[in-house]
CSV table of C-alpha atoms in Angstrom, one decimal:
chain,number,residue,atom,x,y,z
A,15,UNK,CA,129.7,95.7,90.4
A,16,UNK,CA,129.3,98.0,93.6
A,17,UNK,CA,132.1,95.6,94.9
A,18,UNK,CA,134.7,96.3,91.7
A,19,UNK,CA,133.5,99.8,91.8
A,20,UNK,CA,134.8,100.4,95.2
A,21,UNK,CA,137.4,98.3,95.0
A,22,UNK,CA,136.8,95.9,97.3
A,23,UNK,CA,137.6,93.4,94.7
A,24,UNK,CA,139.7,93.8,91.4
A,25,UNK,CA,138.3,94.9,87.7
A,26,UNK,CA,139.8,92.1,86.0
A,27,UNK,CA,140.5,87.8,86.8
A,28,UNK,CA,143.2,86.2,84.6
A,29,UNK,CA,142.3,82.5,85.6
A,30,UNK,CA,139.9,80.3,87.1
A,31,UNK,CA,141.7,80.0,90.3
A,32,UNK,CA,141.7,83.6,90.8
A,33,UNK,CA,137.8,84.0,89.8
A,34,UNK,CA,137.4,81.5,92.4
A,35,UNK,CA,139.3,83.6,94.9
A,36,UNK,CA,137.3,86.6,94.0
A,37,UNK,CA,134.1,85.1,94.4
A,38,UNK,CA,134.9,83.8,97.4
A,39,UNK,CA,135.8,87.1,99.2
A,40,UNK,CA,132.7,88.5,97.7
A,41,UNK,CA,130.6,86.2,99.4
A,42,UNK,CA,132.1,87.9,102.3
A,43,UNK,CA,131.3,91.1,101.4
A,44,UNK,CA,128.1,92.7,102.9
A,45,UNK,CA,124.8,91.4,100.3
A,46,UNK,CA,127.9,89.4,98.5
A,47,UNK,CA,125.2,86.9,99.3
A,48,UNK,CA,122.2,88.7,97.3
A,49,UNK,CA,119.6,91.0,99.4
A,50,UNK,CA,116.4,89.3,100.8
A,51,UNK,CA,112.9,90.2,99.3
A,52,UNK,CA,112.2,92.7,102.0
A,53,UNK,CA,115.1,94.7,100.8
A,54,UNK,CA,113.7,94.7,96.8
A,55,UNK,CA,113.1,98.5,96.2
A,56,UNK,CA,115.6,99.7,98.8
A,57,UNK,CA,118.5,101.6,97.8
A,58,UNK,CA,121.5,100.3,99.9
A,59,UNK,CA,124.7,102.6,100.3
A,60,UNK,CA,127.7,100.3,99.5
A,61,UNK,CA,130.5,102.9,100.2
A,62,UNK,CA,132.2,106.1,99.3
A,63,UNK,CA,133.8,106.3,96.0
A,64,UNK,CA,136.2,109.7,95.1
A,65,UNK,CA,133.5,110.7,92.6
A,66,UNK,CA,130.4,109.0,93.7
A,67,UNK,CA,128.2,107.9,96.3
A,68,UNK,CA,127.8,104.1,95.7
A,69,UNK,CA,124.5,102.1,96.1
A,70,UNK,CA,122.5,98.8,95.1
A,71,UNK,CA,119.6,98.7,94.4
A,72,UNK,CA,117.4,95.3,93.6
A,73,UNK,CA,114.7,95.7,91.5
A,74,UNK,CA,112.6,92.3,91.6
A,75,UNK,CA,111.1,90.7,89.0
A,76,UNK,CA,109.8,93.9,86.8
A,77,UNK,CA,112.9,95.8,86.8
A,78,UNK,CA,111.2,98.0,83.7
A,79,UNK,CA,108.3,99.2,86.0
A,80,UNK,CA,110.5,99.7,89.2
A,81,UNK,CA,113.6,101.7,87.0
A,82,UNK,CA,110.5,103.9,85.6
A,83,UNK,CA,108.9,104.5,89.1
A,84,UNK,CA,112.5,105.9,90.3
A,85,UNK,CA,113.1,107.9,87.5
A,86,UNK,CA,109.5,109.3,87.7
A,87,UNK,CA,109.7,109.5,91.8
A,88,UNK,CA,113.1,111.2,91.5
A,89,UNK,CA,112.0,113.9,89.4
A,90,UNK,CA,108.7,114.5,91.7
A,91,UNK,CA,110.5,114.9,94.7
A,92,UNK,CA,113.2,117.9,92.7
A,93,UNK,CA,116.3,115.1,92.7
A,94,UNK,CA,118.8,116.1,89.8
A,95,UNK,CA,118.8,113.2,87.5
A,96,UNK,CA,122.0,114.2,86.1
A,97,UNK,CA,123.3,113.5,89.7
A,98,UNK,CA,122.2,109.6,89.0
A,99,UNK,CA,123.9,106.8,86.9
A,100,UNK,CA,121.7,103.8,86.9
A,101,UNK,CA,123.4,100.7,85.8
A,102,UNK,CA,121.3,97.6,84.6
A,103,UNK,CA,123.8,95.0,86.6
A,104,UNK,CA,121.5,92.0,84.8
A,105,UNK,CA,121.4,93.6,80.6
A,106,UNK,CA,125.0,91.5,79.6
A,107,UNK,CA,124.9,88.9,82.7
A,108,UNK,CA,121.3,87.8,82.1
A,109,UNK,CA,122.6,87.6,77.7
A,110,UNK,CA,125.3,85.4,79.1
A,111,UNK,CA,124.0,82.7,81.3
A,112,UNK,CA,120.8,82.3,79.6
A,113,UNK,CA,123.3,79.2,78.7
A,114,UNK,CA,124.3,77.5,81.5
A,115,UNK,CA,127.1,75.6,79.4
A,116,UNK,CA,128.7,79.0,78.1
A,117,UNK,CA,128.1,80.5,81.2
A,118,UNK,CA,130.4,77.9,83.2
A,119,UNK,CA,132.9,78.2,79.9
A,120,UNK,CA,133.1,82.1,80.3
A,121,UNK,CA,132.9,82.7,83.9
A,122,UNK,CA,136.3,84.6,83.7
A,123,UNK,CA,134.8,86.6,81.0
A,124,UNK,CA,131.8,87.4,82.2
A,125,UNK,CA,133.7,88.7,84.8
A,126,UNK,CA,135.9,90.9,82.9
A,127,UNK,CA,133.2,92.1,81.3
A,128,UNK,CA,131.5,93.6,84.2
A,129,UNK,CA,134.9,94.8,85.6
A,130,UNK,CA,134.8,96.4,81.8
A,131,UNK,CA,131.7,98.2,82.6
A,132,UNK,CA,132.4,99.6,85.9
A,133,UNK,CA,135.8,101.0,84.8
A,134,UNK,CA,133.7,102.7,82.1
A,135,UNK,CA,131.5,103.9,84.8
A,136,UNK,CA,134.6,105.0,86.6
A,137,UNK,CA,135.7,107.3,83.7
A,138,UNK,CA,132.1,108.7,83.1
A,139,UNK,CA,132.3,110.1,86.1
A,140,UNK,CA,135.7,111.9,85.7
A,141,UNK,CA,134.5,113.3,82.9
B,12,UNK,CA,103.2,117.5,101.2
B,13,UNK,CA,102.8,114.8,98.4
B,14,UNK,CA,100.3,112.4,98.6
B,15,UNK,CA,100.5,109.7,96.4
B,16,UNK,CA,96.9,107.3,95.6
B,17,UNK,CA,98.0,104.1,94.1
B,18,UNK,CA,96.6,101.3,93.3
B,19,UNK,CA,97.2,98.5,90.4
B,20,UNK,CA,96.6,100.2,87.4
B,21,UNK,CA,95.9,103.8,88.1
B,22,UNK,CA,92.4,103.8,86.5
B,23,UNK,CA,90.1,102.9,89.0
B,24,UNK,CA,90.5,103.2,93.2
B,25,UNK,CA,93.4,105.5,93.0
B,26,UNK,CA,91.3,108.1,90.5
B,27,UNK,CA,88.3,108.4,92.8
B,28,UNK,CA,90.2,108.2,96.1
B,29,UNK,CA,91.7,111.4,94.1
B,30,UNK,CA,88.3,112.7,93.2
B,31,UNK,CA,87.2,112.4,96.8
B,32,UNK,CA,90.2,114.1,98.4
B,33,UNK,CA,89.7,116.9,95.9
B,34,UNK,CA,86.3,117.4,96.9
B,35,UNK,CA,85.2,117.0,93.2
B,36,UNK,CA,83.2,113.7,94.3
B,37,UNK,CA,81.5,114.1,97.7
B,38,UNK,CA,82.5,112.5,101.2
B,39,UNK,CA,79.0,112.2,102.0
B,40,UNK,CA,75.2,111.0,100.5
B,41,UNK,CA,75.0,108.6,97.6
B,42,UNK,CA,76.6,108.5,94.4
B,43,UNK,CA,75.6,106.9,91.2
B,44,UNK,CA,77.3,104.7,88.8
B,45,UNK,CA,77.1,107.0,85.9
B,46,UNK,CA,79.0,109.6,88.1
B,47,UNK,CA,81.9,107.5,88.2
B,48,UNK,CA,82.0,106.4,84.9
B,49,UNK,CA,81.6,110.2,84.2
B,50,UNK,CA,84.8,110.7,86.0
B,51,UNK,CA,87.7,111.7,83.3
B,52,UNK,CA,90.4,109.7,84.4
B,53,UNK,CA,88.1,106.7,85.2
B,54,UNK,CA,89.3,103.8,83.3
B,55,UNK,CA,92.1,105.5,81.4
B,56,UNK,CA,95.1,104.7,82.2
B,57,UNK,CA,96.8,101.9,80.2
B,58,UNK,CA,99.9,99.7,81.3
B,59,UNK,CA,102.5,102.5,79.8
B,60,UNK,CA,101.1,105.0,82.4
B,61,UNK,CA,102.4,102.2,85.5
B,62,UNK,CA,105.2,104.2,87.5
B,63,UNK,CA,104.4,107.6,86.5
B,64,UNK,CA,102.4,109.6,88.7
B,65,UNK,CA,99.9,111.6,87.5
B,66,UNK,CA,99.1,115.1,88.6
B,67,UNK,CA,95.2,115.8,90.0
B,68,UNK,CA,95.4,119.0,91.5
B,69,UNK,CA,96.0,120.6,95.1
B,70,UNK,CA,93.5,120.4,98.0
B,71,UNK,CA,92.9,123.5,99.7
B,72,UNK,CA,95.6,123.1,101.9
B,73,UNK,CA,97.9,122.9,99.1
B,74,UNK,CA,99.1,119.5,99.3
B,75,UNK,CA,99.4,118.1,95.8
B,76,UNK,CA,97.4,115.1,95.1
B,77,UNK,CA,99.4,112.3,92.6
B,78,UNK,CA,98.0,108.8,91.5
B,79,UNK,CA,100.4,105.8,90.6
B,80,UNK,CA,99.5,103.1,89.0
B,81,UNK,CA,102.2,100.4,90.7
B,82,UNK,CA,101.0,96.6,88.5
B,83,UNK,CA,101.8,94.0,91.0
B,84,UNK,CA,105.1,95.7,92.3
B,85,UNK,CA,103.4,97.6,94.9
B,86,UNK,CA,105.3,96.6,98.1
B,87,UNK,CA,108.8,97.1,95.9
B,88,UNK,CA,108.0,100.6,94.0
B,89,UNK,CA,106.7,101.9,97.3
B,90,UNK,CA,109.7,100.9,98.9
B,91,UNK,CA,111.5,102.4,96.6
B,92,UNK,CA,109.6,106.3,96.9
B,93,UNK,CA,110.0,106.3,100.6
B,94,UNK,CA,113.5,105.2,99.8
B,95,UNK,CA,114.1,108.0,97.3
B,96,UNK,CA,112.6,110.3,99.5
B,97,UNK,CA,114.5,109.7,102.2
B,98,UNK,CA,117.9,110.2,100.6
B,99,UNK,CA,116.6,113.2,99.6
B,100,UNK,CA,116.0,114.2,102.9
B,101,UNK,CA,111.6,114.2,101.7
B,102,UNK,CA,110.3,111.4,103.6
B,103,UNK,CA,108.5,113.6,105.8
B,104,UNK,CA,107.1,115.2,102.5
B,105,UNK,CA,105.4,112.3,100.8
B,106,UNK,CA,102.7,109.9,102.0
B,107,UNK,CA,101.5,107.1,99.6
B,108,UNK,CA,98.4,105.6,100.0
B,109,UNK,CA,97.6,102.1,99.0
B,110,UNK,CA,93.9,102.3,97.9
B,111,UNK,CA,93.5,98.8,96.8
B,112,UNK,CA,92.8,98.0,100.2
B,113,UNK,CA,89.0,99.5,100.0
B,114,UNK,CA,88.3,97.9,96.6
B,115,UNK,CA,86.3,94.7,96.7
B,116,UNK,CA,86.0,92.0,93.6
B,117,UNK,CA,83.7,93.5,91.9
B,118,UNK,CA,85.8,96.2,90.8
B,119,UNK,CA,89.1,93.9,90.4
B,120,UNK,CA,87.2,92.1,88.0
B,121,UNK,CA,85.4,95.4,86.1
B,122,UNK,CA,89.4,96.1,85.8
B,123,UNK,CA,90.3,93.0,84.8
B,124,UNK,CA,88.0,93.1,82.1
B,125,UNK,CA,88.0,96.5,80.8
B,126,UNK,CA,91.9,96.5,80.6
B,127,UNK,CA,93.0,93.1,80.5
B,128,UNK,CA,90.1,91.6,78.2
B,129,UNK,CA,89.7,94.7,76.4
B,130,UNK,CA,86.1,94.5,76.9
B,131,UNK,CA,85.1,97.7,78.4
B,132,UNK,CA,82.1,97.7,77.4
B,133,UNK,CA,81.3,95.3,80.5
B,134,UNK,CA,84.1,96.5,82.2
B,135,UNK,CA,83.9,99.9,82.8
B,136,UNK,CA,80.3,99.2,84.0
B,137,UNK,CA,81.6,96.6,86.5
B,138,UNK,CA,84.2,98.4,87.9
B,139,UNK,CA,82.1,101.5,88.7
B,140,UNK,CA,79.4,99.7,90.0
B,141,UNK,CA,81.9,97.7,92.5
B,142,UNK,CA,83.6,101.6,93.3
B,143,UNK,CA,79.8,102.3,94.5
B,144,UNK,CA,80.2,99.5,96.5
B,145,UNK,CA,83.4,100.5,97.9
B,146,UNK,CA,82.8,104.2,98.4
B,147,UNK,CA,82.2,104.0,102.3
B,148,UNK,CA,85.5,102.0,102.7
B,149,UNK,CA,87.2,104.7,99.8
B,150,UNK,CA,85.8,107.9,102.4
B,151,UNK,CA,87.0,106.4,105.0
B,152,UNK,CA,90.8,105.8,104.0
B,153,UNK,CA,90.7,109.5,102.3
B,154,UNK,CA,89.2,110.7,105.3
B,155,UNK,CA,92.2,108.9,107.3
B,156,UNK,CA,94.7,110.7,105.1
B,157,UNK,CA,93.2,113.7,105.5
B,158,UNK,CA,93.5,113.3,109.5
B,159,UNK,CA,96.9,113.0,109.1
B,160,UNK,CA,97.6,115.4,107.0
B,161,UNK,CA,96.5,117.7,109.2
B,162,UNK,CA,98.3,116.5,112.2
B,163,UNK,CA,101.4,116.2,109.9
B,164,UNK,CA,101.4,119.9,109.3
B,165,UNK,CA,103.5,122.6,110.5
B,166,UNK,CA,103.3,123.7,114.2
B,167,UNK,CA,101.1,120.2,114.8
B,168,UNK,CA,102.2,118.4,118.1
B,169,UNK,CA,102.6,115.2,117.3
B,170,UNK,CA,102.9,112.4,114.4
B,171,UNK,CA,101.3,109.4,114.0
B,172,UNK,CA,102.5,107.2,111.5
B,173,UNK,CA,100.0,104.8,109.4
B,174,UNK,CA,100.5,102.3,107.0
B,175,UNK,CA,98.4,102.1,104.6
């Protein structure tokens, strides 16, 4: 999402060829490869972005817990929440490969789909 | 400067490491069971309270004292603070504190029982009698915070860092 959102790779795939493409230079992307435990927690600046400061954040295996600790730790320490958009990267992909067989069908879709979100993100913050 | 007692559940370790650096439990001499179980906070908290600090009060050098109740997500949500922190340019203003490190089994199983089990009855009991236990190991580590606290103020020379 950080990757689309920047646009280090496009918001929308027509075909599987091009999916694979995508996927491939994504892997080449910095944590295109997923973030190691140690990095769980962390907030990792991704890039500039003309109306945001972009970041990544893994949350682990109790993402509930861990998005109410930031929230909670954000306001003790006088950040703005306004200033933050938090978006659940795993809500729709989690809904969509619980299975396997419709995930593999709708790999271009799913994709879409979070290229949907982020260019909503986008206009948020324009707004 | 914020300091920040956590532990797993925020009813146990974290409260009287609290109580202790408030100076509303003593740092020295013997105290009973009943005094801990007498403690407000003690035994309190419930699952919907993990990830929210909670406010105990300012010690007289007005650093305000927070417990955190962080489940089993400890290494991540502290992480995440100091990360927080230091985007906010804070990091030099926060200092969390793991305090499950001067608990012993008596007290993880009081716990266990009391909020797990739902028996408090034994629980509660348990896991005051194991703080007792504990309280040398608890003065000590609020003792080491305080140490650096101090050194960590304005105008002091130099910083030592400790992980706790």
């Amino acid at each position: 999402m950080a990757a689309i959102h920047l646009g280090f790779l496009p918001s929308r795939v027509k075909t599987k060829a091009e999916l694979a493409q995508v996927l491939n230079t994504a892997a080449s992307i910095p944590w295109g490869q997923g973030c190691t435990k140690r990095e769980y927690g962390s907030l990792i600046f991704i890039g500039h972005h003309p109306q945001a400061e972009v970041y990544i954040m893994p949350v682990g295996k109790k993402p509930d817990l861990v998005l109410r600790t930031f929230t909670e730790a954000l306001t003790l320490l006088g950040g703005d929440p306004s200033n933050y958009r938090l978006i659940n990267c795993e809500t729709i992909f989690k809904k969509r490969t619980n299975n396997s067989f419709l995930a593999s069908r709708l790999s271009c879709e799913i994709y879409n789909i979070i290229g949907s979100i982020v260019t909503a993100v986008q206009k948020g913050l324009t707004e | 400067m914020i300091v920040i007692y956590h532990c797993y559940g925020r009813a146990h370790s974290s409260v009287i490491a609290a109580y202790l650096h408030l100076g509303k439990l003593p740092m020295q001499g013997p105290v009973t069971k009943e005094q801990i179980m007498a403690v407000p906070e003690f035994d309190l908290a419930e699952a919907s309270d993990w990830g929210r600090p909670y406010f105990m009060g300012r010690d007289p050098d007005a650093n305000e004292v927070f417990i955190l109740g962080l489940n089993s997500q400890t290494q991540i949500c502290s992480r995440l603070i100091y990360s927080l922190a230091g985007q906010l340019r804070m990091a030099d203003q926060i200092l969390l504190v793991n305090t499950l490190t001067a608990i012993g089994l008596l007290t993880r199983i009081g716990g266990f029982l009391s909020k797990q089990i739902r028996w408090k009855r034994l629980g509660k009991p348990l896991a005051a009698q194991g703080i007792v236990h504990s309280l040398p190991k608890l003065r000590r580590l609020v003792t080491a915070v305080k140490s650096q606290l101090q050194r960590e103020e304005p105008g002091a020379e130099e910083t030592v860092d400790y992980h706790y």
